[in-house]
CSV table of C-alpha atoms in Angstrom, one decimal:
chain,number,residue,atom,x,y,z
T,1,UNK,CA,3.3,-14.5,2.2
T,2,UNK,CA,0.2,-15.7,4.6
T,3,UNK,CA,0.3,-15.0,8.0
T,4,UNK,CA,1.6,-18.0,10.3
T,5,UNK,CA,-1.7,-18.7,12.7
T,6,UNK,CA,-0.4,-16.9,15.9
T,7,UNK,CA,-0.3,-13.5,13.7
T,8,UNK,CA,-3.7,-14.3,12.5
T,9,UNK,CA,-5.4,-15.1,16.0
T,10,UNK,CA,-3.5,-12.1,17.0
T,11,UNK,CA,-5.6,-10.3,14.0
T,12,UNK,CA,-8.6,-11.5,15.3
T,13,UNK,CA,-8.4,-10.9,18.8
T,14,UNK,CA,-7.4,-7.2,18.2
T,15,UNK,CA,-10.4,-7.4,15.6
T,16,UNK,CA,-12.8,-9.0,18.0
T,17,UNK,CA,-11.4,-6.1,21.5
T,18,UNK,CA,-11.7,-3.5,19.4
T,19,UNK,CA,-14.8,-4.0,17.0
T,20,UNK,CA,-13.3,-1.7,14.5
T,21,UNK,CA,-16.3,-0.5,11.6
T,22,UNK,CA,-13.6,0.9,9.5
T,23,UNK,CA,-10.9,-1.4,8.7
T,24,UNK,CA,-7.9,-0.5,5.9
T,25,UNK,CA,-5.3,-3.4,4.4
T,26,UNK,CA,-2.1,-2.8,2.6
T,27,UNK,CA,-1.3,-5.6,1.1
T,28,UNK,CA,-4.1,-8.0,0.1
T,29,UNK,CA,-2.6,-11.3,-1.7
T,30,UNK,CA,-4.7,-14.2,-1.1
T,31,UNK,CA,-6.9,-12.2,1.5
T,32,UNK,CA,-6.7,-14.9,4.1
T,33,UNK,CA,-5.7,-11.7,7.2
T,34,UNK,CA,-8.9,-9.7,4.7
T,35,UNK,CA,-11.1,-12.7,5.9
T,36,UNK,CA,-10.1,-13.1,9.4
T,37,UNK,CA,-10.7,-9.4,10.1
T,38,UNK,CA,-14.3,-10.0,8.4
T,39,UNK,CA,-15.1,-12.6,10.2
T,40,UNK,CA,-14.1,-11.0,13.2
T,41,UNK,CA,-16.0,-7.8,13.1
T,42,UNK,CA,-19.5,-6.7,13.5
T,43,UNK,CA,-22.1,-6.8,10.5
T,44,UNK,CA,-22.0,-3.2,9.8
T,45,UNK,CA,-18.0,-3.5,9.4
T,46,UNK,CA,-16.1,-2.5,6.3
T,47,UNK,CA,-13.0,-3.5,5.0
T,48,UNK,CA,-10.9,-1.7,2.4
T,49,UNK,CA,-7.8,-3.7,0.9
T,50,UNK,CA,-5.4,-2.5,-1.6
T,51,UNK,CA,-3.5,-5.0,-3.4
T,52,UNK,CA,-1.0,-4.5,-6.6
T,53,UNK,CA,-2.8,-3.8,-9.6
T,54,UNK,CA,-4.1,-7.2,-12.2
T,55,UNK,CA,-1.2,-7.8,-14.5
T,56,UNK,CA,1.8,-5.8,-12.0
T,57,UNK,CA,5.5,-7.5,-12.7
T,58,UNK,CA,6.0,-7.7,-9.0
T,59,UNK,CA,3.2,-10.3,-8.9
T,60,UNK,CA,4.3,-12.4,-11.2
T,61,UNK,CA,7.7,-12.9,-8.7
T,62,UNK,CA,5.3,-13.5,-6.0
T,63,UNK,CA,4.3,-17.2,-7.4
T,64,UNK,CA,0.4,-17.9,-8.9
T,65,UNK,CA,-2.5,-16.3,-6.6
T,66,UNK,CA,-5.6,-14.0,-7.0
T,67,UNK,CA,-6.0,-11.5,-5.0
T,68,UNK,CA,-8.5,-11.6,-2.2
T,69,UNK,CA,-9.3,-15.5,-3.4
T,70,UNK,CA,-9.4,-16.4,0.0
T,71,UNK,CA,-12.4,-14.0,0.9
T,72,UNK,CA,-14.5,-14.7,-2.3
T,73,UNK,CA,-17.4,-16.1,-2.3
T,74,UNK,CA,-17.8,-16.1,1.6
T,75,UNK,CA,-20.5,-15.4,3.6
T,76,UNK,CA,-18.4,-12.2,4.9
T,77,UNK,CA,-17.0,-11.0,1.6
T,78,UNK,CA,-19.9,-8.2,1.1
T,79,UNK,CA,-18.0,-6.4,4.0
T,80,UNK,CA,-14.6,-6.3,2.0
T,81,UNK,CA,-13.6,-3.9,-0.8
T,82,UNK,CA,-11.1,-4.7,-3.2
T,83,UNK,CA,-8.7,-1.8,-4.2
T,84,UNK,CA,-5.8,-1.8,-6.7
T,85,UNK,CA,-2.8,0.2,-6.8
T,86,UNK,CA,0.5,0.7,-5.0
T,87,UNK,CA,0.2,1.9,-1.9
T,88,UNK,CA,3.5,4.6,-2.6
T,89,UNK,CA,1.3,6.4,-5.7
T,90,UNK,CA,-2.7,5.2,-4.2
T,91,UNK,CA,-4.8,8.3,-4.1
T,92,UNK,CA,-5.3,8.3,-0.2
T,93,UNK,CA,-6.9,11.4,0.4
T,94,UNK,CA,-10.7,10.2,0.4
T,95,UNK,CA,-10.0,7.8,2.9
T,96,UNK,CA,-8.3,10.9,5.4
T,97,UNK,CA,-9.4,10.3,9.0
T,98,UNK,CA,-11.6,7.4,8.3
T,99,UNK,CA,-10.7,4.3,9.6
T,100,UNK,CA,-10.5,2.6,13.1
T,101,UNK,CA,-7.8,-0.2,12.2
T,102,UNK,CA,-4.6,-0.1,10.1
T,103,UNK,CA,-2.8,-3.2,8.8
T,104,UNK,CA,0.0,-2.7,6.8
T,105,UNK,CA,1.1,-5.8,5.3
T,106,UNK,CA,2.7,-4.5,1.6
T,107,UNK,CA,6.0,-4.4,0.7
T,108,UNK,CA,8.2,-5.1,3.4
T,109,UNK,CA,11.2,-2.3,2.5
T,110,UNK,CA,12.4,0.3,4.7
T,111,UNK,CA,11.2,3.3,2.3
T,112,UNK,CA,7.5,1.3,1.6
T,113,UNK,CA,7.0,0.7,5.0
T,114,UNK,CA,7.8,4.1,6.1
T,115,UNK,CA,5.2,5.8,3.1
T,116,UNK,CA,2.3,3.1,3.9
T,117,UNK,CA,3.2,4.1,8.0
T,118,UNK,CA,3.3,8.0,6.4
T,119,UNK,CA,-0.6,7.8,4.5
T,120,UNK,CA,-1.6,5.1,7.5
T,121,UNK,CA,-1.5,8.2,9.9
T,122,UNK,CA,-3.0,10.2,7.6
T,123,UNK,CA,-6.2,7.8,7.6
T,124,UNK,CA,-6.3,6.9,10.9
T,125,UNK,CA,-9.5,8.6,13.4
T,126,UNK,CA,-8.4,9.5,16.5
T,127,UNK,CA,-8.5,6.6,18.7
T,128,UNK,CA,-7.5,4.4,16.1
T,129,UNK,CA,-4.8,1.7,15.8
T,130,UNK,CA,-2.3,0.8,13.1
T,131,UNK,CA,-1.0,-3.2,13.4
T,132,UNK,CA,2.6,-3.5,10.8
T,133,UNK,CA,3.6,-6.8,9.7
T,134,UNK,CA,6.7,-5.6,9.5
């Protein structure tokens, strides 16, 4: 569920090279990746993480956590917002061509993967990078 620490440096070395100011996360849980990126970026950085919605039956499978609990109340949590949804039905289209780093970390299925990968591309700029846990 949390990224063994070699995934996470990773995370923050591609966060710390690339100095993205757009950042988008599929697949929140604790937020511990969500915080790394954060505190790994410049000031003016944002983070956008979607995460199942309060009160989804999948979570309850996925033992007792809040969402982003690992980010709140940090001294970088004002660069992170919280979205809810899945990521197969998430209204995407605002976010079109908008964001300089992709981490897909959701469900980990063949047909998820493939529609985060699908509405990834979609809100990818040009010259940006998508990183897949998967």
């Amino acid at each position: 569920m949390v990224l063994p620490l070699t995934d996470l440096l990773t995370m923050a070395a591609v966060c710390r090279t690339r100095n993205p100011e757009r950042i988008l996360e599929i697949g929140t849980y604790t937020g511990e990746t969500t915080q790394t990126m954060a505190s790994n970026t410049g000031e003016k950085s944002q983070i956008f993480t979607l995460d199942l919605p309060l009160g989804h039956p999948i979570k309850s499978g996925m033992g007792n956590y809040q969402t982003g609990s690992h980010f709140a109340g940090t001294q970088d949590a004002f660069k992170i917002t919280q979205l809810y949804g899945l990521s197969q039905t998430f209204d995407f289209s605002p976010y079109y061509q908008s964001f300089d780093l992709i981490f897909i970390d959701g469900d980990h299925s063949l047909e998820i993967v493939k529609s985060d990968t699908e509405n990834a591309l979609k809100c990818l700029r040009a010259g940006g990078i998508v990183v897949w846990d998967d």
